[in-house]
């Protein structure tokens, strides 16, 4: 559901349990009540191990593009109350993904992306490129820590950008494991933090059997100056209201704001990862970068160590 990186499509013709494109190995973005900030967190790596939909029909020699499919997942997440918090919430999670005529798309809460490079049947190297739109609503409502709750609320940010990357099938354990690299870059178009974020990710996944699939990922989140200033600095008015010290270090320069490591897996209840019901779950560890870890909302009121856990049920057809 919303947080890690998973491989893209495997060869469709020969593989008895084809793995279709896994655009993002994340725990599906979670829904917050009432604000939307937990529907989608831009700091959760977006890869979920949700392997492919249906078997390939080798008799269909005229089919040029990878098979169409659709998948929906729902579950629950345990996530920090805000980015940098040491309080936790349990939240519902939802995820949709599909492919039509070679074009892949996915939603994760308030995040939507489309891969404009069509996926051909049986290809070993899968290039990705397309637009992405996301809503970021961290700290738009009340938070559990009383000091951070006294800081001014943040407004919903609308971010747009692109993602690009490449995945290679058949690299280490078999002809069907996958390794991938991608970058997501987003720019605030709503005038909230007025800045940008970039997230390079590397991931690896492999089938263990016709029923099971596992994957790991590593990524970093790089933030522009305006992002750090808006979400992590504390100005004199905020300090007077909350009792937290004044801080300006996060907004002084663009820097790495967070590192993440993730692991996730899938197990087919139907006995076949390509179709039917699939159990999915995983965990992600994040560590705030130095300038962000030194922010009072992290150092005094939260924690630089950030854990996310989730699990749920997917259905593919």
Short mmCIF file of C-alpha atoms in Angstrom, two decimals:
data_model
loop_
_atom_site.label_atom_id
_atom_site.label_comp_id
_atom_site.label_asym_id
_atom_site.label_seq_id
_atom_site.Cartn_x
_atom_site.Cartn_y
_atom_site.Cartn_z
CA UNK A 1 0.00 0.00 0.00
CA UNK A 2 1.85 3.28 0.47
CA UNK A 3 5.59 3.15 0.65
CA UNK A 4 8.29 1.38 -1.42
CA UNK A 5 9.65 0.60 -4.85
CA UNK A 6 8.74 -2.42 -6.88
CA UNK A 7 9.90 -3.70 -10.23
CA UNK A 8 8.15 -3.18 -13.51
CA UNK A 9 6.79 -5.80 -15.87
CA UNK A 10 8.41 -9.14 -16.46
CA UNK A 11 8.51 -11.05 -19.72
CA UNK A 12 4.98 -12.09 -20.49
CA UNK A 13 5.32 -14.95 -22.94
CA UNK A 14 7.35 -17.55 -21.04
CA UNK A 15 6.75 -16.71 -17.40
CA UNK A 16 4.09 -18.98 -15.85
CA UNK A 17 3.23 -16.32 -13.25
CA UNK A 18 3.77 -13.07 -15.10
CA UNK A 19 4.48 -9.95 -13.05
CA UNK A 20 2.95 -6.88 -14.63
CA UNK A 21 4.14 -3.38 -13.98
CA UNK A 22 4.35 -2.37 -10.34
CA UNK A 23 4.41 1.38 -10.64
CA UNK A 24 5.08 1.96 -6.97
CA UNK A 25 5.70 -0.35 -4.10
CA UNK A 26 4.06 1.71 -1.48
CA UNK A 27 1.40 1.09 0.99
CA UNK A 28 -1.54 2.69 -0.84
CA UNK A 29 -1.83 6.22 0.40
CA UNK A 30 -3.89 6.50 3.50
CA UNK A 31 -6.96 8.59 4.22
CA UNK A 32 -6.92 11.12 7.04
CA UNK A 33 -9.90 12.36 8.97
CA UNK A 34 -10.81 15.04 8.20
CA UNK A 35 -7.85 16.56 6.27
CA UNK A 36 -6.38 14.72 3.30
CA UNK A 37 -2.77 14.77 4.42
CA UNK A 38 -2.77 11.07 5.26
CA UNK A 39 -4.52 10.07 2.08
CA UNK A 40 -1.17 10.68 0.42
CA UNK A 41 2.14 11.61 1.92
CA UNK A 42 4.72 12.80 -0.54
CA UNK A 43 7.42 11.32 1.69
CA UNK A 44 6.18 7.75 1.41
CA UNK A 45 8.01 5.86 -1.32
CA UNK A 46 5.37 4.94 -3.84
CA UNK A 47 6.04 1.34 -4.69
CA UNK A 48 3.80 -1.54 -3.87
CA UNK A 49 4.35 -5.17 -4.67
CA UNK A 50 1.12 -5.84 -6.47
CA UNK A 51 2.09 -8.41 -9.13
CA UNK A 52 0.40 -8.84 -12.45
CA UNK A 53 -3.18 -9.43 -13.33
CA UNK A 54 -3.69 -12.34 -15.73
CA UNK A 55 -1.85 -15.01 -17.60
CA UNK A 56 -0.58 -14.19 -21.07
CA UNK A 57 -2.21 -15.99 -23.96
CA UNK A 58 0.65 -17.26 -26.10
CA UNK A 59 -1.77 -18.15 -28.88
CA UNK A 60 -2.57 -14.47 -29.33
CA UNK A 61 0.32 -13.82 -31.69
CA UNK A 62 -1.16 -10.56 -32.95
CA UNK A 63 -1.14 -8.82 -29.57
CA UNK A 64 1.52 -6.08 -29.59
CA UNK A 65 1.14 -4.54 -26.14
CA UNK A 66 1.21 -6.10 -22.67
CA UNK A 67 -2.12 -7.41 -21.48
CA UNK A 68 -4.69 -4.99 -20.06
CA UNK A 69 -5.42 -5.34 -16.35
CA UNK A 70 -6.91 -3.55 -13.37
CA UNK A 71 -6.11 -3.89 -9.65
CA UNK A 72 -7.60 -2.41 -6.49
CA UNK A 73 -6.21 -2.69 -2.94
CA UNK A 74 -7.45 -1.63 0.49
CA UNK A 75 -5.98 -1.96 3.94
CA UNK A 76 -4.64 -0.12 6.97
CA UNK A 77 -1.44 1.79 7.76
CA UNK A 78 0.40 2.77 10.92
CA UNK A 79 2.13 6.07 10.11
CA UNK A 80 3.69 9.06 11.92
CA UNK A 81 1.22 11.79 12.87
CA UNK A 82 3.15 14.22 10.65
CA UNK A 83 6.48 14.07 8.84
CA UNK A 84 8.97 14.03 11.74
CA UNK A 85 6.49 13.11 14.48
CA UNK A 86 6.98 10.44 17.16
CA UNK A 87 3.20 10.02 17.56
CA UNK A 88 1.34 7.49 15.43
CA UNK A 89 -2.02 6.98 13.75
CA UNK A 90 -3.79 4.00 12.24
CA UNK A 91 -5.36 4.99 8.94
CA UNK A 92 -7.27 3.37 6.07
CA UNK A 93 -5.45 2.95 2.77
CA UNK A 94 -6.60 2.63 -0.85
CA UNK A 95 -4.76 2.00 -4.11
CA UNK A 96 -5.77 1.57 -7.77
CA UNK A 97 -3.61 0.55 -10.70
CA UNK A 98 -4.11 -0.63 -14.25
CA UNK A 99 -2.96 -0.77 -17.83
CA UNK A 100 -4.80 -0.26 -21.09
CA UNK A 101 -3.34 -0.68 -24.57
CA UNK A 102 0.17 -0.59 -23.09
CA UNK A 103 -0.36 2.63 -21.08
CA UNK A 104 -0.06 2.18 -17.30
CA UNK A 105 -1.66 4.36 -14.64
CA UNK A 106 -1.94 4.34 -10.86
CA UNK A 107 -3.54 6.28 -8.02
CA UNK A 108 -2.47 6.34 -4.40
CA UNK A 109 -4.84 8.45 -2.39
CA UNK A 110 -4.47 11.96 -3.84
CA UNK A 111 -1.57 10.98 -6.11
CA UNK A 112 -2.20 10.17 -9.80
CA UNK A 113 0.33 9.25 -12.49
CA UNK A 114 0.31 7.93 -16.06
CA UNK A 115 3.20 6.25 -17.87
CA UNK A 116 3.22 7.62 -21.43
CA UNK A 117 5.71 5.04 -22.73
CA UNK A 118 3.69 2.01 -23.82
CA UNK A 119 4.75 -1.37 -22.52
CA UNK A 120 5.33 -3.97 -25.26
CA UNK A 121 4.61 -7.61 -24.73
CA UNK A 122 7.66 -9.59 -23.58
CA UNK A 123 10.08 -6.67 -23.30
CA UNK A 124 13.02 -7.02 -20.88
CA UNK A 125 13.85 -3.32 -20.44
CA UNK A 126 10.98 -1.02 -19.50
CA UNK A 127 11.49 2.75 -19.80
CA UNK A 128 9.05 5.00 -17.93
CA UNK A 129 8.10 8.63 -18.33
CA UNK A 130 4.97 10.57 -17.54
CA UNK A 131 3.13 13.26 -15.57
CA UNK A 132 2.24 13.06 -11.90
CA UNK A 133 -0.04 15.23 -9.73
CA UNK A 134 -0.18 15.13 -5.95
CA UNK A 135 -1.80 16.90 -3.01
CA UNK A 136 0.39 17.50 0.04
CA UNK A 137 -1.49 18.31 3.24
CA UNK A 138 1.00 17.70 6.05
CA UNK A 139 -0.09 19.57 9.21
CA UNK A 140 -3.19 21.01 7.56
CA UNK A 141 -5.23 19.97 10.61
CA UNK A 142 -4.70 19.21 14.28
CA UNK A 143 -1.74 17.08 15.38
CA UNK A 144 -1.27 15.11 18.59
CA UNK A 145 1.75 16.99 19.98
CA UNK A 146 0.32 20.05 21.80
CA UNK A 147 3.30 22.29 20.96
CA UNK A 148 3.29 21.54 17.23
CA UNK A 149 -0.50 21.90 17.25
CA UNK A 150 -0.05 25.51 18.39
CA UNK A 151 2.02 26.36 15.32
CA UNK A 152 0.11 27.90 12.39
CA UNK A 153 -1.71 25.31 10.28
CA UNK A 154 -0.33 24.65 6.81
CA UNK A 155 -2.54 24.84 3.72
CA UNK A 156 -3.00 22.09 1.16
CA UNK A 157 -0.30 22.19 -1.54
CA UNK A 158 -0.97 21.07 -5.10
CA UNK A 159 2.16 19.65 -6.72
CA UNK A 160 2.73 18.65 -10.33
CA UNK A 161 5.72 17.14 -12.04
CA UNK A 162 7.14 14.15 -13.89
CA UNK A 163 8.53 10.72 -13.16
CA UNK A 164 11.04 8.80 -15.23
CA UNK A 165 13.01 5.61 -14.85
CA UNK A 166 13.97 2.21 -16.20
CA UNK A 167 13.50 -1.40 -15.05
CA UNK A 168 15.46 -4.46 -16.18
CA UNK A 169 13.97 -7.95 -15.95
CA UNK A 170 16.20 -11.01 -15.40
CA UNK A 171 19.23 -9.80 -13.45
CA UNK A 172 20.25 -11.89 -10.42
CA UNK A 173 18.16 -14.82 -9.18
CA UNK A 174 16.29 -15.84 -12.33
CA UNK A 175 15.00 -14.68 -15.69
CA UNK A 176 12.13 -12.97 -13.90
CA UNK A 177 13.55 -10.88 -11.05
CA UNK A 178 13.64 -7.13 -11.62
CA UNK A 179 15.78 -4.15 -10.70
CA UNK A 180 14.72 -0.58 -11.33
CA UNK A 181 15.70 3.05 -10.91
CA UNK A 182 13.41 6.07 -11.12
CA UNK A 183 13.17 9.73 -10.19
CA UNK A 184 10.06 11.71 -9.26
CA UNK A 185 10.25 15.52 -9.39
CA UNK A 186 7.40 17.74 -8.17
CA UNK A 187 6.82 21.52 -8.09
CA UNK A 188 4.27 23.33 -5.95
CA UNK A 189 1.83 25.12 -8.28
CA UNK A 190 -0.52 26.34 -5.53
CA UNK A 191 1.81 28.89 -3.91
CA UNK A 192 1.90 27.12 -0.54
CA UNK A 193 5.51 26.12 0.06
CA UNK A 194 6.40 27.49 -3.41
CA UNK A 195 9.25 25.03 -3.82
CA UNK A 196 10.09 21.61 -5.23
CA UNK A 197 10.92 18.04 -4.22
CA UNK A 198 12.87 15.27 -5.97
CA UNK A 199 12.99 11.58 -5.02
CA UNK A 200 15.41 9.12 -6.66
CA UNK A 201 14.67 5.46 -5.85
CA UNK A 202 16.30 2.11 -6.57
CA UNK A 203 14.38 -1.13 -6.05
CA UNK A 204 14.66 -4.87 -6.48
CA UNK A 205 11.98 -7.57 -6.49
CA UNK A 206 11.79 -11.28 -7.17
CA UNK A 207 9.12 -13.99 -7.27
CA UNK A 208 9.65 -16.74 -4.70
CA UNK A 209 7.00 -18.98 -6.24
CA UNK A 210 3.78 -18.76 -8.19
CA UNK A 211 2.16 -17.52 -4.96
CA UNK A 212 4.76 -15.20 -3.41
CA UNK A 213 6.74 -12.10 -4.35
CA UNK A 214 9.09 -9.90 -2.26
CA UNK A 215 10.92 -6.65 -2.88
CA UNK A 216 13.16 -4.04 -1.27
CA UNK A 217 13.81 -0.38 -2.04
CA UNK A 218 15.99 2.56 -1.04
CA UNK A 219 15.30 6.21 -1.74
CA UNK A 220 15.98 9.77 -0.63
CA UNK A 221 13.80 12.87 -0.61
CA UNK A 222 15.48 16.12 -1.63
CA UNK A 223 13.66 19.34 -0.71
CA UNK A 224 14.02 22.89 -1.97
CA UNK A 225 14.55 25.85 0.38
CA UNK A 226 10.90 26.90 0.41
CA UNK A 227 9.78 23.42 1.42
CA UNK A 228 12.04 23.39 4.48
CA UNK A 229 11.04 26.94 5.40
CA UNK A 230 7.30 26.21 5.17
CA UNK A 231 7.14 22.84 6.93
CA UNK A 232 10.14 22.68 9.30
CA UNK A 233 11.36 26.18 10.23
CA UNK A 234 9.85 27.93 13.27
CA UNK A 235 9.54 31.72 13.10
CA UNK A 236 9.37 34.05 16.16
CA UNK A 237 5.54 34.14 16.13
CA UNK A 238 5.35 30.35 15.98
CA UNK A 239 7.94 30.10 18.75
CA UNK A 240 5.98 32.48 20.99
CA UNK A 241 2.75 30.52 20.43
CA UNK A 242 4.18 27.03 20.87
CA UNK A 243 7.16 27.41 23.20
CA UNK A 244 9.41 25.74 20.61
CA UNK A 245 12.70 27.54 19.82
CA UNK A 246 13.12 29.66 16.69
CA UNK A 247 14.70 27.67 13.88
CA UNK A 248 15.73 28.66 10.32
CA UNK A 249 18.10 25.86 9.32
CA UNK A 250 15.75 23.80 7.13
CA UNK A 251 15.02 26.67 4.76
CA UNK A 252 18.58 27.88 4.24
CA UNK A 253 19.38 25.61 1.29
CA UNK A 254 18.13 22.69 -0.77
CA UNK A 255 19.18 19.45 0.90
CA UNK A 256 18.31 15.81 1.56
CA UNK A 257 15.39 15.85 3.95
CA UNK A 258 14.82 12.13 4.39
CA UNK A 259 16.30 8.72 3.59
CA UNK A 260 14.09 5.63 3.38
CA UNK A 261 14.52 1.85 3.23
CA UNK A 262 11.54 -0.37 2.51
CA UNK A 263 10.51 -4.01 2.24
CA UNK A 264 7.20 -5.40 1.04
CA UNK A 265 5.65 -8.62 -0.19
CA UNK A 266 2.61 -10.23 -1.73
CA UNK A 267 0.99 -13.64 -1.28
CA UNK A 268 -1.74 -14.92 -3.59
CA UNK A 269 -4.73 -16.46 -1.83
CA UNK A 270 -5.90 -17.78 -5.20
CA UNK A 271 -2.58 -19.57 -5.70
CA UNK A 272 -1.64 -17.33 -8.63
CA UNK A 273 -0.19 -13.82 -8.30
CA UNK A 274 -1.63 -12.84 -11.68
CA UNK A 275 -5.28 -12.83 -10.66
CA UNK A 276 -7.72 -12.98 -7.79
CA UNK A 277 -7.13 -11.97 -4.19
CA UNK A 278 -3.60 -11.13 -2.98
CA UNK A 279 -2.42 -10.32 0.55
CA UNK A 280 0.03 -7.39 0.58
CA UNK A 281 2.12 -5.86 3.35
CA UNK A 282 5.37 -4.18 4.21
CA UNK A 283 7.40 -1.80 6.33
CA UNK A 284 9.42 1.33 5.69
CA UNK A 285 12.10 3.00 7.82
CA UNK A 286 12.91 6.65 7.25
CA UNK A 287 15.62 8.86 8.74
CA UNK A 288 15.33 12.64 8.62
CA UNK A 289 18.30 14.53 7.15
CA UNK A 290 20.43 16.66 9.48
CA UNK A 291 18.84 20.05 8.86
CA UNK A 292 15.35 18.54 9.15
CA UNK A 293 16.23 16.39 12.16
CA UNK A 294 17.41 19.57 13.94
CA UNK A 295 14.03 21.28 13.48
CA UNK A 296 12.22 21.68 16.83
CA UNK A 297 9.16 19.86 15.47
CA UNK A 298 11.46 16.83 15.07
CA UNK A 299 14.25 17.22 17.67
CA UNK A 300 12.05 18.54 20.51
CA UNK A 301 8.55 17.33 19.66
CA UNK A 302 9.16 14.33 17.39
CA UNK A 303 11.84 11.90 16.22
CA UNK A 304 14.30 11.67 13.35
CA UNK A 305 13.44 7.96 13.04
CA UNK A 306 10.27 7.41 11.05
CA UNK A 307 8.54 4.02 10.74
CA UNK A 308 5.61 3.03 8.56
CA UNK A 309 3.80 -0.31 8.56
CA UNK A 310 0.86 -1.50 6.51
CA UNK A 311 -1.06 -4.42 5.14
CA UNK A 312 -4.17 -5.18 3.18
CA UNK A 313 -5.91 -7.12 0.47
CA UNK A 314 -5.74 -6.58 -3.30
CA UNK A 315 -7.88 -7.93 -6.12
CA UNK A 316 -6.68 -8.11 -9.73
CA UNK A 317 -8.54 -8.84 -12.92
#
